[in-house]
mmCIF file of C-alpha atoms and ligand atoms in Angstrom:
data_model
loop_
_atom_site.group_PDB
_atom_site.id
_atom_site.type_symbol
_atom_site.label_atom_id
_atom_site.label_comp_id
_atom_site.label_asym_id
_atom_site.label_seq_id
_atom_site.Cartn_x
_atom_site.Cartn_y
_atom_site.Cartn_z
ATOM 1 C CA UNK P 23 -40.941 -204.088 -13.872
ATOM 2 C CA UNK P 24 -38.412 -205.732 -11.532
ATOM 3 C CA UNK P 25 -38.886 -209.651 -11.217
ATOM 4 C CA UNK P 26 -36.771 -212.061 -9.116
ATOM 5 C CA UNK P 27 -37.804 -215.727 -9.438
ATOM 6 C CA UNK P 28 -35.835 -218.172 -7.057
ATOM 7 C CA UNK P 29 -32.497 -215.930 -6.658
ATOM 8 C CA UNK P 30 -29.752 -217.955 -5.009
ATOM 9 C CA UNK P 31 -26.029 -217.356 -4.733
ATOM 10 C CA UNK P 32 -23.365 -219.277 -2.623
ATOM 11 C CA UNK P 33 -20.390 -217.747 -1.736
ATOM 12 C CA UNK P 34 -18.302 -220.884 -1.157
ATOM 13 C CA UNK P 35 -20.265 -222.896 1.110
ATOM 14 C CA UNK P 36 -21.766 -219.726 2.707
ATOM 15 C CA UNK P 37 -25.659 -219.850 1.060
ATOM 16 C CA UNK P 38 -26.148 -216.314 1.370
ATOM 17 C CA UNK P 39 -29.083 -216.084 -0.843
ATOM 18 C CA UNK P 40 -31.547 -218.897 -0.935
ATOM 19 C CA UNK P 41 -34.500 -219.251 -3.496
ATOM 20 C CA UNK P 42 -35.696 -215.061 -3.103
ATOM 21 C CA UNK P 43 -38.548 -214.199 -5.427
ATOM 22 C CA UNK P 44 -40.361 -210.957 -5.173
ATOM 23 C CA UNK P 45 -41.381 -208.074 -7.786
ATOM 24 C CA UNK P 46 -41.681 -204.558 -8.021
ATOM 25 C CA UNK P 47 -43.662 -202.631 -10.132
ATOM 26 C CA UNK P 48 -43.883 -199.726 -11.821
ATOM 27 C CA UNK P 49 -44.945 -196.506 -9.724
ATOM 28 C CA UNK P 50 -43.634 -198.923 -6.873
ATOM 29 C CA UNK P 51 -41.345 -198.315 -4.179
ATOM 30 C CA UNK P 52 -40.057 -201.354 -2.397
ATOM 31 C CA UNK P 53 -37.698 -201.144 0.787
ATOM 32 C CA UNK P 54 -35.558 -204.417 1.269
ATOM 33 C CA UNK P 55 -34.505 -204.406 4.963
ATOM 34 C CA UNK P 56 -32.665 -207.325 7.659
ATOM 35 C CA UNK P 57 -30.045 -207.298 9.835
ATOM 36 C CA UNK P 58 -26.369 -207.785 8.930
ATOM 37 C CA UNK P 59 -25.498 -210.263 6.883
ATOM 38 C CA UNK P 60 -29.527 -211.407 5.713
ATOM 39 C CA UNK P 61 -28.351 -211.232 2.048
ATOM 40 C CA UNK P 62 -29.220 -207.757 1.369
ATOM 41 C CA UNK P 63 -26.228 -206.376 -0.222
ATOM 42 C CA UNK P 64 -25.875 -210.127 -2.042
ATOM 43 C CA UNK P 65 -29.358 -209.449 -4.028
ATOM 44 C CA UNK P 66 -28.781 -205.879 -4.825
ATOM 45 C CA UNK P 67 -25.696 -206.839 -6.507
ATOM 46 C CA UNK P 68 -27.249 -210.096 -8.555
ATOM 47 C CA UNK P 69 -29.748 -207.659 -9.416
ATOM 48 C CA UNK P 70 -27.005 -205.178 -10.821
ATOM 49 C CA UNK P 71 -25.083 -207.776 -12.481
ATOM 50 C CA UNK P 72 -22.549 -208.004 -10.564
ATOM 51 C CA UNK P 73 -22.480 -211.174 -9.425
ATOM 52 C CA UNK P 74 -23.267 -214.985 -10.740
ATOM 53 C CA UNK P 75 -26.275 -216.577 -9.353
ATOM 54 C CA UNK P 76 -28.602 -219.346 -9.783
ATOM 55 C CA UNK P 77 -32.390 -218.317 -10.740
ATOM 56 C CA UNK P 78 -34.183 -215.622 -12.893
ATOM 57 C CA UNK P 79 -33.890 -211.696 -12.607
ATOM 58 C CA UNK P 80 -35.701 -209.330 -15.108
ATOM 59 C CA UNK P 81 -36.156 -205.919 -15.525
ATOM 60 C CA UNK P 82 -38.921 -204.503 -17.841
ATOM 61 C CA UNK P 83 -39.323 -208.351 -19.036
ATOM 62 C CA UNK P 84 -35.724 -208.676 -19.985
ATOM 63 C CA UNK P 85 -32.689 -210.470 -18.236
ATOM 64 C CA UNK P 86 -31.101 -208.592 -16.119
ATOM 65 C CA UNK P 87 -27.393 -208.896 -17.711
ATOM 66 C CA UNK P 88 -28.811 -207.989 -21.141
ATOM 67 C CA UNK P 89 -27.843 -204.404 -22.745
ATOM 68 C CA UNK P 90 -31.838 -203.806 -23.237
ATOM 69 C CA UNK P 91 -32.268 -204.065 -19.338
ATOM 70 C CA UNK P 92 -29.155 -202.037 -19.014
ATOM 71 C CA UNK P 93 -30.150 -198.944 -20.643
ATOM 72 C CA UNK P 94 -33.155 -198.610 -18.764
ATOM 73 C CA UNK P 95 -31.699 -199.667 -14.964
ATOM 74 C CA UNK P 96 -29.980 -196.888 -12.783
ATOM 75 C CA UNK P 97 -27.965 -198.536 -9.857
ATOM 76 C CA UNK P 98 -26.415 -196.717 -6.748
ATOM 77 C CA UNK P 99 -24.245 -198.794 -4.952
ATOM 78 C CA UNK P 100 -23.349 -198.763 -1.210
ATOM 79 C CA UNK P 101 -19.913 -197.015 -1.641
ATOM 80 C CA UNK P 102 -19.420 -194.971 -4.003
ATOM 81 C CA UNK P 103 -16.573 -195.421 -6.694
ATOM 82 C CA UNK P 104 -15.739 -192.597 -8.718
ATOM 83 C CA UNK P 105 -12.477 -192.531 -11.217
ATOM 84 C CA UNK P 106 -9.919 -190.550 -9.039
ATOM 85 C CA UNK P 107 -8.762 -188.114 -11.812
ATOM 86 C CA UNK P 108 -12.530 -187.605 -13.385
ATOM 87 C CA UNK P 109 -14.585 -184.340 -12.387
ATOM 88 C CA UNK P 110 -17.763 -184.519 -11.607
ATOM 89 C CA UNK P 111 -18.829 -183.520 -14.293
ATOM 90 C CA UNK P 112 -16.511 -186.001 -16.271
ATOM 91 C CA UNK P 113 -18.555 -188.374 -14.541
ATOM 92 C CA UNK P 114 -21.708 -187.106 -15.728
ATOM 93 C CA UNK P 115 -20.361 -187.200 -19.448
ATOM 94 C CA UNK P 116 -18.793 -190.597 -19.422
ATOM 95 C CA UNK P 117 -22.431 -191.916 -18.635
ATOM 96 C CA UNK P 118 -24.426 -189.520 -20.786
ATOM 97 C CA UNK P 119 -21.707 -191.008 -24.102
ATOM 98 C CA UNK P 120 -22.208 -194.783 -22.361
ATOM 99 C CA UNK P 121 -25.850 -194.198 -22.721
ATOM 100 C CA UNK P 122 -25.891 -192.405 -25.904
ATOM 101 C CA UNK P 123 -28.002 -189.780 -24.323
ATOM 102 C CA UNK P 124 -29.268 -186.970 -26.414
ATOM 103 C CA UNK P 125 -29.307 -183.164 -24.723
ATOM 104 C CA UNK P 126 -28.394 -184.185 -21.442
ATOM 105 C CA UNK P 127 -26.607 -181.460 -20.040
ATOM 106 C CA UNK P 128 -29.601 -179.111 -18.919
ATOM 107 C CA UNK P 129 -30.609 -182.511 -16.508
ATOM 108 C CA UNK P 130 -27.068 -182.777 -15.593
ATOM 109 C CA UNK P 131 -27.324 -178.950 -14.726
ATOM 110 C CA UNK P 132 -30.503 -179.263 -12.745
ATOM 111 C CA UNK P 133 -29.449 -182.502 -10.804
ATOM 112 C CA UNK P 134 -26.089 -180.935 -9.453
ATOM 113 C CA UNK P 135 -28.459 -177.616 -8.517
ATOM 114 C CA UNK P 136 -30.466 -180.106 -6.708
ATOM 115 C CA UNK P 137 -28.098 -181.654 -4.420
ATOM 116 C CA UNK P 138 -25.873 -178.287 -4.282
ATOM 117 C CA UNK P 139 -22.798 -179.697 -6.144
ATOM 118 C CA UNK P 140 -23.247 -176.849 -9.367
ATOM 119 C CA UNK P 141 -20.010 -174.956 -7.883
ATOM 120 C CA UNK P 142 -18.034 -178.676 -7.740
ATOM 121 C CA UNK P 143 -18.083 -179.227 -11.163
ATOM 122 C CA UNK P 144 -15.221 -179.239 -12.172
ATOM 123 C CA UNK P 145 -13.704 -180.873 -9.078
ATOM 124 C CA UNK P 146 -12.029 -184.503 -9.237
ATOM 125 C CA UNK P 147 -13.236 -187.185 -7.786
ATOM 126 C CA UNK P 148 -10.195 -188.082 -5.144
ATOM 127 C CA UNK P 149 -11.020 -184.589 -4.056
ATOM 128 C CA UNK P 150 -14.130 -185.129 -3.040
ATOM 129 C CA UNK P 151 -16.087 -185.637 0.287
ATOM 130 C CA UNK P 152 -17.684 -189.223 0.693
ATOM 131 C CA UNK P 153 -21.074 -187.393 0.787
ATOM 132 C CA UNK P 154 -20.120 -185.596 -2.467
ATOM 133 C CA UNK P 155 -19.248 -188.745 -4.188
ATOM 134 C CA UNK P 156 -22.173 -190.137 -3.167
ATOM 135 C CA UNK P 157 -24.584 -187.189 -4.770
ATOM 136 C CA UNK P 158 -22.455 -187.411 -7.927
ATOM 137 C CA UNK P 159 -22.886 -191.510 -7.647
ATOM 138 C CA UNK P 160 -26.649 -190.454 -7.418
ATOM 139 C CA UNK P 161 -26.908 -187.782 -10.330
ATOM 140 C CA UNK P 162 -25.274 -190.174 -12.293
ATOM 141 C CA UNK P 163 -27.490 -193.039 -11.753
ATOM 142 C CA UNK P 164 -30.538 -190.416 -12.777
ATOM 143 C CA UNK P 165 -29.356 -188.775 -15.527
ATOM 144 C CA UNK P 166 -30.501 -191.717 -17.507
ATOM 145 C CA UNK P 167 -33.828 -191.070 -16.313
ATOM 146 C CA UNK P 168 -34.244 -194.971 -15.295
ATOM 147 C CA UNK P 169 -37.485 -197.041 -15.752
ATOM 148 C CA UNK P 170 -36.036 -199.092 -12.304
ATOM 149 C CA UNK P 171 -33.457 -197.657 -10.113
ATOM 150 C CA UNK P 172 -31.977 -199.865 -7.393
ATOM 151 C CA UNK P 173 -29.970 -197.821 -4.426
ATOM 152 C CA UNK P 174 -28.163 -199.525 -1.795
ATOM 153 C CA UNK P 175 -27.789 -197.178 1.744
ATOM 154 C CA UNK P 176 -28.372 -194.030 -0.357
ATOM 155 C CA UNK P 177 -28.828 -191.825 2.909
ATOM 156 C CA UNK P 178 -25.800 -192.895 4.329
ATOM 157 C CA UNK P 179 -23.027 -189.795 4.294
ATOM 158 C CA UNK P 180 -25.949 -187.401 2.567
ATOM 159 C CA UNK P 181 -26.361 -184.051 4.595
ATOM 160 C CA UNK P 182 -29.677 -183.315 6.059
ATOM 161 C CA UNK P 183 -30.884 -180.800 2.850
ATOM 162 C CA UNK P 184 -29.310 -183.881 0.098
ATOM 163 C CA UNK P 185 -31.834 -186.186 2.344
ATOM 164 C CA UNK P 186 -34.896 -184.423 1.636
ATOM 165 C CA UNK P 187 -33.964 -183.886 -2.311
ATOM 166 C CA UNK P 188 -33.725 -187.529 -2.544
ATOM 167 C CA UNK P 189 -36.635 -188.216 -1.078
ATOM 168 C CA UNK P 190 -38.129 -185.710 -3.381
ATOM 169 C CA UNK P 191 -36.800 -186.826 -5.984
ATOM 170 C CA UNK P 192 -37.691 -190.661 -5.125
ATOM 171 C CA UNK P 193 -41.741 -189.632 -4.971
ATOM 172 C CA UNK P 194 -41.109 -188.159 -8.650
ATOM 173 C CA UNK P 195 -39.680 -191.129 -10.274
ATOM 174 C CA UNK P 196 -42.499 -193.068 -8.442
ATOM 175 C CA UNK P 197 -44.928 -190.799 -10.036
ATOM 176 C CA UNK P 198 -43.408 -190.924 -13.220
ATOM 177 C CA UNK P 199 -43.755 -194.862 -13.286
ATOM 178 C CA UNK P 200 -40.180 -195.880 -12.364
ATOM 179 C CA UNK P 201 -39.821 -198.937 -10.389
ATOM 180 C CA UNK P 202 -37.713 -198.368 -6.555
ATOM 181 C CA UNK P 203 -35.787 -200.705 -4.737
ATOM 182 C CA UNK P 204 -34.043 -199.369 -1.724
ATOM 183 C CA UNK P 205 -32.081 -201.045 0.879
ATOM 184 C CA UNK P 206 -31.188 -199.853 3.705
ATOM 185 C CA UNK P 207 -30.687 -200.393 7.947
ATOM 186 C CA UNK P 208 -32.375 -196.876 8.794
ATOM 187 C CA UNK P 209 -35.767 -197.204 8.556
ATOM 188 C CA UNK P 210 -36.912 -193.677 9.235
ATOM 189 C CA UNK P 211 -34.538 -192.440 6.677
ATOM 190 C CA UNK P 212 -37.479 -194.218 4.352
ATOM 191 C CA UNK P 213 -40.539 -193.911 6.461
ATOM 192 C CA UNK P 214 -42.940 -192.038 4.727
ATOM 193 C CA UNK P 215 -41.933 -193.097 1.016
ATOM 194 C CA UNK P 216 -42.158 -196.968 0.506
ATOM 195 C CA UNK P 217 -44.780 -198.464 -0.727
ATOM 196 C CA UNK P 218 -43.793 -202.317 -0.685
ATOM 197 C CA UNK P 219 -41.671 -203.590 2.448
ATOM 198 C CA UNK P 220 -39.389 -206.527 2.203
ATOM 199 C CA UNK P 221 -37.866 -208.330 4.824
ATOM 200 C CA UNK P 222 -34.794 -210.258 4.724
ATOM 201 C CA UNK P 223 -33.615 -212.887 7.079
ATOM 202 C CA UNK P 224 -30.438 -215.758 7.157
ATOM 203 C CA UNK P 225 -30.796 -215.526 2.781
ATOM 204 C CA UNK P 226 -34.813 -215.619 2.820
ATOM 205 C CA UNK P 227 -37.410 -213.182 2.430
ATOM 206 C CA UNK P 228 -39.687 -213.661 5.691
ATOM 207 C CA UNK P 229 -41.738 -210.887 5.098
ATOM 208 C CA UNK P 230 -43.451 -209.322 1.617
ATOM 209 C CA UNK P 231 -46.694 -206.804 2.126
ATOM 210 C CA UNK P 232 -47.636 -203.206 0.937
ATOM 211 C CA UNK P 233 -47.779 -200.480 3.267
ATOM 212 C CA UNK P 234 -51.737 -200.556 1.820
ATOM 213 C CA UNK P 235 -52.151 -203.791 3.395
ATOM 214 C CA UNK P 236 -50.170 -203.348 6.562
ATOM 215 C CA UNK P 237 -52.840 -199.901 7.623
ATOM 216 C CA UNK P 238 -55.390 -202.281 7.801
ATOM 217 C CA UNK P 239 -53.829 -204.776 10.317
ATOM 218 C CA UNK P 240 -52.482 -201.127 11.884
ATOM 219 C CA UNK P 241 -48.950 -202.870 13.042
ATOM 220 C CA UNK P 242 -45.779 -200.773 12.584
ATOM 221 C CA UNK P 243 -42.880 -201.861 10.005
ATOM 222 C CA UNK P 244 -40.310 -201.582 12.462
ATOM 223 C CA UNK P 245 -42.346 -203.689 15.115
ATOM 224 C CA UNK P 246 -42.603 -206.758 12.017
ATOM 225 C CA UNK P 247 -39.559 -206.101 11.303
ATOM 226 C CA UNK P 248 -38.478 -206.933 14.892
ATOM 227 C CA UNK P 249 -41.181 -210.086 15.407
ATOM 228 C CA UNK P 250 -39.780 -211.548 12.170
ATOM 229 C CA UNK P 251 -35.813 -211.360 12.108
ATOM 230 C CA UNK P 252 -36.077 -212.390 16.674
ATOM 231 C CA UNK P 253 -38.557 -215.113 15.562
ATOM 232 C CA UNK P 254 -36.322 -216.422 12.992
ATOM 233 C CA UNK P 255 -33.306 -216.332 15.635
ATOM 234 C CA UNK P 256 -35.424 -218.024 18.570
ATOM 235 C CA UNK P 257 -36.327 -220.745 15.955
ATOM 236 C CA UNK P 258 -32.899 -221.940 15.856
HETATM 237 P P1 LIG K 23 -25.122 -205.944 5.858
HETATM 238 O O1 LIG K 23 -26.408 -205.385 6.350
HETATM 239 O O2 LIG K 23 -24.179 -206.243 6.980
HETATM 240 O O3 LIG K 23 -24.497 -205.154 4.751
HETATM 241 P P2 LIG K 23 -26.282 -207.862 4.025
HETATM 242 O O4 LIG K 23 -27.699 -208.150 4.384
HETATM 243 O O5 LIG K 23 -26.061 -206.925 2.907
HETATM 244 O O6 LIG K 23 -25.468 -207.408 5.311
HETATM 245 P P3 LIG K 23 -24.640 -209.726 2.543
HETATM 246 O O7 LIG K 23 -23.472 -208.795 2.442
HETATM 247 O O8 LIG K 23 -25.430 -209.975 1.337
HETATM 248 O O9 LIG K 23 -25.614 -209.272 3.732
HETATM 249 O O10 LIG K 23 -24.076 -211.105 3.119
HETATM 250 C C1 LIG K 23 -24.891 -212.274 3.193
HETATM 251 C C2 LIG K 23 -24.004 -213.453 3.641
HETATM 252 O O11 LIG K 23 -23.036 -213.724 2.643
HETATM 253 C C3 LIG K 23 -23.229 -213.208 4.935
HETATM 254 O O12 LIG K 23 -23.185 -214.432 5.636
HETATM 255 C C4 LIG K 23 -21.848 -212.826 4.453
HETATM 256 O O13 LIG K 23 -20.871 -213.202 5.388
HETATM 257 C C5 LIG K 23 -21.742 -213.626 3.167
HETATM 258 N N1 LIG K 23 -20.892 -212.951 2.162
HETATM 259 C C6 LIG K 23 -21.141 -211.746 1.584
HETATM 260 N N2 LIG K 23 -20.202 -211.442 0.679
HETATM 261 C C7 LIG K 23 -19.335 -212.479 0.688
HETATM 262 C C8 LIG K 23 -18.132 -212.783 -0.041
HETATM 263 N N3 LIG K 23 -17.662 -211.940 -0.977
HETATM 264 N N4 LIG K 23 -17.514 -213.951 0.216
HETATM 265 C C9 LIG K 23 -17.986 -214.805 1.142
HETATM 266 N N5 LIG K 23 -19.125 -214.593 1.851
HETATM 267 C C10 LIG K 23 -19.777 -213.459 1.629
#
């Protein structure tokens, strides 16, 4: 579903991405983690479209910048940025017309039940908490019921009960065949839902395995997480 063949971006001078290829498929979900500054944020954002970049990136076999890959791709980025004077459920509407979606308002309905924002509907966004605009950054991103769905720190700012509705909701879209990619620093805010691990380190990807293949050599992805971003530092 989600294919990245040779990714590279400069900022500058600074090569913060250099030659990244991995995929994700569908039922899939992948975790992309490193320590500051390994070029995380950098691919999530070539993936969105966001930024320029040398190499290939498609989603369901189209480019990634093209309207068709658009319309299937849900995105939620690191900080949320809602339009100050737009309520929530403003928000919700200005996607469902972008999208042309048909009879969206009953999933609208059920997605602010889900992460307890039904009563905040009509609030506006410059009135909202950071973990609110974050859930409303979220609904949004799912009300287009996405084939691939990319979310950058989605746990950060969530309360405890928006955590576990996620995470619900992430095993769904799994099991309805949408393709994952999370990134993230907390890696027991993922634990028990990835599927595919990715490891990023100074712009590379030093480490690419399923969690399938990791039981059988019974190591820990937090302990190859350490052995591969301390490696890469002692190497220098
Ligand atoms: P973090 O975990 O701290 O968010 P990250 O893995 O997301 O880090 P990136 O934000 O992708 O890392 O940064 C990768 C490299 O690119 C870093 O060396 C960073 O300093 C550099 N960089 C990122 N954005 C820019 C920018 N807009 N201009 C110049 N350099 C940048």
């Amino acid at each position: 579903m989600l294919k990245v063949k040779n990714l590279s971006k400069k900022y500058g001078k600074v090569l913060a991405v250099n030659k990244v290829s991995f995929e994700i498929s569908c039922g899939e979900i992948g975790v992309l983690i490193g320590p500051n500054g390994a070029g995380k944020s950098t691919t999530i954002k070539s993936i969105a479209g966001l930024l320029r970049f040398d190499g290939e990136i498609s989603i369901d076999g189209k480019p990634n910048k093209s309207i068709e890959a658009k319309r299937v791709f849900g995105y939620v980025p690191e900080s949320p940025s809602l339009y100050e004077y737009l309520s929530v459920w403003d928000h919700l509407e200005f996607v469902a017309r972008a999208y042309g979606l048909q009879d969206w308002k009953d999933t609208a309905d059920a997605l602010l039940t889900r992460f307890d924002m039904d009563d905040k509907k009509k609030k506006i966004g410059k009135d909202l908490s950071k973990g609110m605009q974050q859930k409303v950054s979220i609904c949004c991103a799912l009300l287009i019921k996405p084939r691939m769905v990319m979310f950058d720190e989605p746990m950060i700012g969530l309360d405890p009960k928006a955590i576990k509705e996620l995470k619900e909701i992430l095993i769904e879209l799994k099991n309805s065949g949408c393709a994952i990619l999370i990134s993230t620093h907390i890696l027991d805010s993922i634990a028990d839902v990835w599927d595919k691990a990715l490891i990023m380190n100074k712009g590379e990807i030093v480490f690419n395995n399923t969690r399938d293949a990791m039981a059988l050599s019974g190591e820990s992805l937090e302990h190859i997480f350490f052995s591969k971003t301390e490696e890469e530092e002692t190497e220098q």
